[in-house]
Tab-separated table of C-alpha atoms and ligand atoms in Angstrom:
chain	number	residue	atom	x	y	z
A	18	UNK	CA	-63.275	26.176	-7.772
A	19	UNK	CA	-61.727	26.988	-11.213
A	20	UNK	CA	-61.559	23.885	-12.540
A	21	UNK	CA	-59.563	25.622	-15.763
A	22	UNK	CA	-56.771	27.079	-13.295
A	23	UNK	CA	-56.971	23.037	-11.158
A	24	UNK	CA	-55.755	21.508	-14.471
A	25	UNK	CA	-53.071	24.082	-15.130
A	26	UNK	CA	-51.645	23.661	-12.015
A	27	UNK	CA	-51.861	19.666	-12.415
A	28	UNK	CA	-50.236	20.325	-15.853
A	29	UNK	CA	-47.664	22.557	-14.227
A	30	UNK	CA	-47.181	20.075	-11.405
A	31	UNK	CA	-46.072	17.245	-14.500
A	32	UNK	CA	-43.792	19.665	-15.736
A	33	UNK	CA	-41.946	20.625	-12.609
A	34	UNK	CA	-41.389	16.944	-11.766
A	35	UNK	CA	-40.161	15.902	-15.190
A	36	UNK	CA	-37.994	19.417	-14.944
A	37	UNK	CA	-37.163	18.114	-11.671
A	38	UNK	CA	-35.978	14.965	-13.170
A	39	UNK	CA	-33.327	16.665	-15.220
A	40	UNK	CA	-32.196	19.122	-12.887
A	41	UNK	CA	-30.969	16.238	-10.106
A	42	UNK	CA	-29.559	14.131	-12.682
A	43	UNK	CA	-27.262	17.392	-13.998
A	44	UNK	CA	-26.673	18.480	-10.249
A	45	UNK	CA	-25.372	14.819	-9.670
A	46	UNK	CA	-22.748	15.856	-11.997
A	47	UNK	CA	-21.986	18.578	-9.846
A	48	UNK	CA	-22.067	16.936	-6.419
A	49	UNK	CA	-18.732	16.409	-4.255
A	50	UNK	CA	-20.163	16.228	-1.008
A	51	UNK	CA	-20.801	12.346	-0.477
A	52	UNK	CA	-23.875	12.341	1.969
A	53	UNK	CA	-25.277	15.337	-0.668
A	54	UNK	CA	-24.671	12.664	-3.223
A	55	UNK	CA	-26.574	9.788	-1.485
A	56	UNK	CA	-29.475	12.504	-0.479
A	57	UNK	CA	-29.922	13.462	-4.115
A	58	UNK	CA	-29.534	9.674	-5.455
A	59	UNK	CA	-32.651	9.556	-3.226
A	60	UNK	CA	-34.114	12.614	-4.650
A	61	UNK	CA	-33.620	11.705	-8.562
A	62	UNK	CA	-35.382	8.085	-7.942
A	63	UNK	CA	-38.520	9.696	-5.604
A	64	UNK	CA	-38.392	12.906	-8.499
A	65	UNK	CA	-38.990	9.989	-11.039
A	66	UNK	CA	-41.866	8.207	-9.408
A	67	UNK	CA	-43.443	11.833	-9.104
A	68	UNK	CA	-43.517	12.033	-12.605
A	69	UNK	CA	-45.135	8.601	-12.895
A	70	UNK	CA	-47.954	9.215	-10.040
A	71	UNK	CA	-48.608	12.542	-11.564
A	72	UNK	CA	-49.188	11.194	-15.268
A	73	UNK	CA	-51.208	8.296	-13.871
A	74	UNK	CA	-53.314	11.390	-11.989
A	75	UNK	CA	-53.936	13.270	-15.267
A	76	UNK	CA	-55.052	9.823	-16.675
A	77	UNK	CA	-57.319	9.018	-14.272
A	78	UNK	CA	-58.999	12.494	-13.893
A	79	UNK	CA	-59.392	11.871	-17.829
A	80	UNK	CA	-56.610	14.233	-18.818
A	81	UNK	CA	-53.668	13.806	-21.426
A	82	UNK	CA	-50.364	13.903	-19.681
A	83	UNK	CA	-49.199	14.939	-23.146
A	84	UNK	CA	-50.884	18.293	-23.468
A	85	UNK	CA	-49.355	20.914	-24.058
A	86	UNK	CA	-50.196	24.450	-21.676
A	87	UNK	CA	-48.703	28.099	-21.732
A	88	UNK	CA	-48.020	27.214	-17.857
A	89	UNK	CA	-45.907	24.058	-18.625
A	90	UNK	CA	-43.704	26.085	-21.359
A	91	UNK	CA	-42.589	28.762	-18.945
A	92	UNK	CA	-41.764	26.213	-15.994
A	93	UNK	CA	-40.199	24.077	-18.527
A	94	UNK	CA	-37.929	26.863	-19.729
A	95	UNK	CA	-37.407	27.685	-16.295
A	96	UNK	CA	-36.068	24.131	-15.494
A	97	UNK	CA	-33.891	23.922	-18.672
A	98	UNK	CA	-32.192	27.549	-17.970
A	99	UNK	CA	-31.270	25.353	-14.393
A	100	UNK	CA	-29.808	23.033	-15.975
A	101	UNK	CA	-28.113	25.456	-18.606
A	102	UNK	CA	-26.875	27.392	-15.464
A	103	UNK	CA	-25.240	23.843	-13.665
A	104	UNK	CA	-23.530	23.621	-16.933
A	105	UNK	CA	-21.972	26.861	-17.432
A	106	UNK	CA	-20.708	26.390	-13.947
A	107	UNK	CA	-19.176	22.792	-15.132
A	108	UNK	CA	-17.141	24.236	-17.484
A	109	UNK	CA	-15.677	26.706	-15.417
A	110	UNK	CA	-14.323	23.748	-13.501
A	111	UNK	CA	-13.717	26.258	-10.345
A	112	UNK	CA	-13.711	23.092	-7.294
A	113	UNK	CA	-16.630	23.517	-5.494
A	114	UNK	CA	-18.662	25.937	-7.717
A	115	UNK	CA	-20.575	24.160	-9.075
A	116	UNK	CA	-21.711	21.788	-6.286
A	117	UNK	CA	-23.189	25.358	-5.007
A	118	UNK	CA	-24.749	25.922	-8.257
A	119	UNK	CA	-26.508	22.939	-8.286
A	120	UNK	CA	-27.565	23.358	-4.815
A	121	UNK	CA	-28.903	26.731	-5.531
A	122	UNK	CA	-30.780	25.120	-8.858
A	123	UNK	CA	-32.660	22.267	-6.635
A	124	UNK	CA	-33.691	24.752	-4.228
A	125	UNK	CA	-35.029	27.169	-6.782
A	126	UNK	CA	-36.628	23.844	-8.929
A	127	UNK	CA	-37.947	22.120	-5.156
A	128	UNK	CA	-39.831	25.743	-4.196
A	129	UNK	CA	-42.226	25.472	-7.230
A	130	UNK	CA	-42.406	21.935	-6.747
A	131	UNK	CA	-43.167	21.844	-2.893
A	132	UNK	CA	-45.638	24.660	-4.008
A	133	UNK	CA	-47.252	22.713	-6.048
A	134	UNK	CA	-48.241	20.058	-3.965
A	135	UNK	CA	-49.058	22.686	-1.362
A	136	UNK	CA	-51.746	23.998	-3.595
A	137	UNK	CA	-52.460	20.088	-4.539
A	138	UNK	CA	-53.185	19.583	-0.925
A	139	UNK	CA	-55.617	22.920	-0.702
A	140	UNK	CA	-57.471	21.769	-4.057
A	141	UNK	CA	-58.130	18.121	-2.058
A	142	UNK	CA	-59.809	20.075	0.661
A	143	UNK	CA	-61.983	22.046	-1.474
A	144	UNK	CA	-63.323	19.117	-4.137
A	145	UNK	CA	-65.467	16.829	-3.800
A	146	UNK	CA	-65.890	12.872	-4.972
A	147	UNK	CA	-64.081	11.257	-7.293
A	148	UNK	CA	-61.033	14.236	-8.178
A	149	UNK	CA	-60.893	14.833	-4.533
A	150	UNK	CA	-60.481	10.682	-3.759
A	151	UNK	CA	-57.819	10.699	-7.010
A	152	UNK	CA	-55.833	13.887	-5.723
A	153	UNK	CA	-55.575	12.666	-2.419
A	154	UNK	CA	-53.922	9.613	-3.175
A	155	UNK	CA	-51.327	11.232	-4.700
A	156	UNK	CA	-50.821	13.966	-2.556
A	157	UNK	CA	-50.607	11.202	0.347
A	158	UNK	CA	-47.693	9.761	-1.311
A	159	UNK	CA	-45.708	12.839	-2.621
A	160	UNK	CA	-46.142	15.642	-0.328
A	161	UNK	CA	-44.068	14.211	2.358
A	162	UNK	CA	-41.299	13.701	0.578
A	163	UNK	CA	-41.235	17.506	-0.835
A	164	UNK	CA	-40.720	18.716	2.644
A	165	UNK	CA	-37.427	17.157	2.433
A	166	UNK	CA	-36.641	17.959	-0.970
A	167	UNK	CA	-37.080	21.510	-0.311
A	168	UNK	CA	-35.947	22.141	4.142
A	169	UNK	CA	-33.322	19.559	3.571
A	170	UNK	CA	-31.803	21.171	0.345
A	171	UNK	CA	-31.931	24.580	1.842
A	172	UNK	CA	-29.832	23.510	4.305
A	173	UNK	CA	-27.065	21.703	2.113
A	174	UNK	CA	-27.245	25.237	0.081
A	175	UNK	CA	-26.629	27.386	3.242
A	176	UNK	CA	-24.121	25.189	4.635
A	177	UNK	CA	-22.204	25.032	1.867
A	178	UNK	CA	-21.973	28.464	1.207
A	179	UNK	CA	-20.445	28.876	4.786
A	180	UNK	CA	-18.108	26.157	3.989
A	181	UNK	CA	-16.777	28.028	0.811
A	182	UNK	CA	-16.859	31.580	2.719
A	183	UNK	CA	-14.293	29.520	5.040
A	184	UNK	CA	-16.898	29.499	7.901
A	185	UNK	CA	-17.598	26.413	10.536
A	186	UNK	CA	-20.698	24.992	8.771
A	187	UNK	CA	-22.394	22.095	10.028
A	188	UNK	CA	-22.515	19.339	7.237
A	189	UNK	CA	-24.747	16.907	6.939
A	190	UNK	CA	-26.407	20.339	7.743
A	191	UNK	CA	-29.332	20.116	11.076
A	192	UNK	CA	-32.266	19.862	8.720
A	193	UNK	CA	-30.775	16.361	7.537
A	194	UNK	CA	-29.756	15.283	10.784
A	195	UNK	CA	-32.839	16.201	12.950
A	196	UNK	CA	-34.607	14.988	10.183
A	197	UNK	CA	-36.918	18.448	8.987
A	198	UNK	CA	-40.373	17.929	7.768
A	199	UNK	CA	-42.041	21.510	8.098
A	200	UNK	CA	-41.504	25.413	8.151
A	201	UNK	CA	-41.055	25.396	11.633
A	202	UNK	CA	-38.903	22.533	12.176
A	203	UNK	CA	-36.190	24.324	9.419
A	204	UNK	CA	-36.567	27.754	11.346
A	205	UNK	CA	-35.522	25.448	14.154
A	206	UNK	CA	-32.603	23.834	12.692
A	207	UNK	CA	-31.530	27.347	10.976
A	208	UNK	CA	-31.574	28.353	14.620
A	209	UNK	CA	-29.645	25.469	16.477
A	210	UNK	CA	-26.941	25.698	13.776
A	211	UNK	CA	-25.047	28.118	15.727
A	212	UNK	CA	-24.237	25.916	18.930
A	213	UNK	CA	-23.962	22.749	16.568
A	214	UNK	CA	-21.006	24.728	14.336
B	313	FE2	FE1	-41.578	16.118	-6.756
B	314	FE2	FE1	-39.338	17.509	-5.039
């Protein structure tokens, strides 16, 4: 194991959530959907305890949350050109746009971050003692939730889309309703849209 290219990723990992952060409180902004709303409400507050578990995990492996890495600058421009993009859409004011913008931003912000954790998970497998016990708290707690994040938000963003091409979409979309926690389960609900439209 690298153990140069582990703290990157934990560094990167910080950065995404506290990206994260930002990018659902601007796509709240953007939201008209009102069971999108409640979903992302959810989102922001589990987003914000992320940010918390992940600094106490830098702490604990002895690391300073506050240091700065090449890695975390490009996935902290990254998030603010998100946010930047929610805006410019907000100011067009077109009804509609915007909400698809945003839904477009978390998926694109909720890939890196269910990456992440993905490669959090694999790291866990591979260490040994002490970082292993540390990561795997963490990853216990979070990785769960990014499922969601990430199927469930894909979903909103496809369905939506149909909605604004004047298509029968299914909102809440089936990922939300059959309640998607893997790969397979959203190439399930992707498939069963089509009889539930
Ligand atoms: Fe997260
Ligand atoms: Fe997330």
């Amino acid at each position: 194991m690298k153990d140069e290219q582990v703290r990157e990723l934990l560094y990167q990992a910080l950065e995404t959530e506290i990206g994260g952060v930002n990018v659902y409180t601007t796509a709240l902004r953007c939201v008209e959907n009102d069971d999108l709303k409640e979903e992302w409400d959810k989102y922001l507050e589990q987003t914000k305890t992320h940010v918390t578990i992940m600094e106490d995990t830098l702490s604990k492996l002895g690391l300073d949350p506050n240091e700065e890495t090449p890695g975390r600058k490009v996935v902290r421009t990254i998030g603010e050109s998100l946010v930047e993009a929610m805006e410019l859409a907000l100011a067009e004011g077109e009804p509609g746009a915007a909400q698809l913008v945003a839904a477009e931003a978390v998926v694109l912000a909720e890939t890196k971050d269910h990456q992440n954790w993905h490669l959090i998970g694999e790291v866990v497998s591979n260490v040994k003692g002490e970082t292993a016990k540390i990561l795997k708290e963490a990853w216990e707690k979070v990785e769960p939730e990014e499922d969601e994040h990430l199927y469930h938000t894909k979903g909103w963003a496809r369905e939506l889309w149909i909605e604004s091409l004047g298509m029968k979409a299914v909102l809440p979309p089936p990922e939300e309703v059959k309640d998607v926690q893997t790969a397979i389960g959203a190439a399930r609900a992707e498939k069963a849209r089509k009889q539930m439209a």
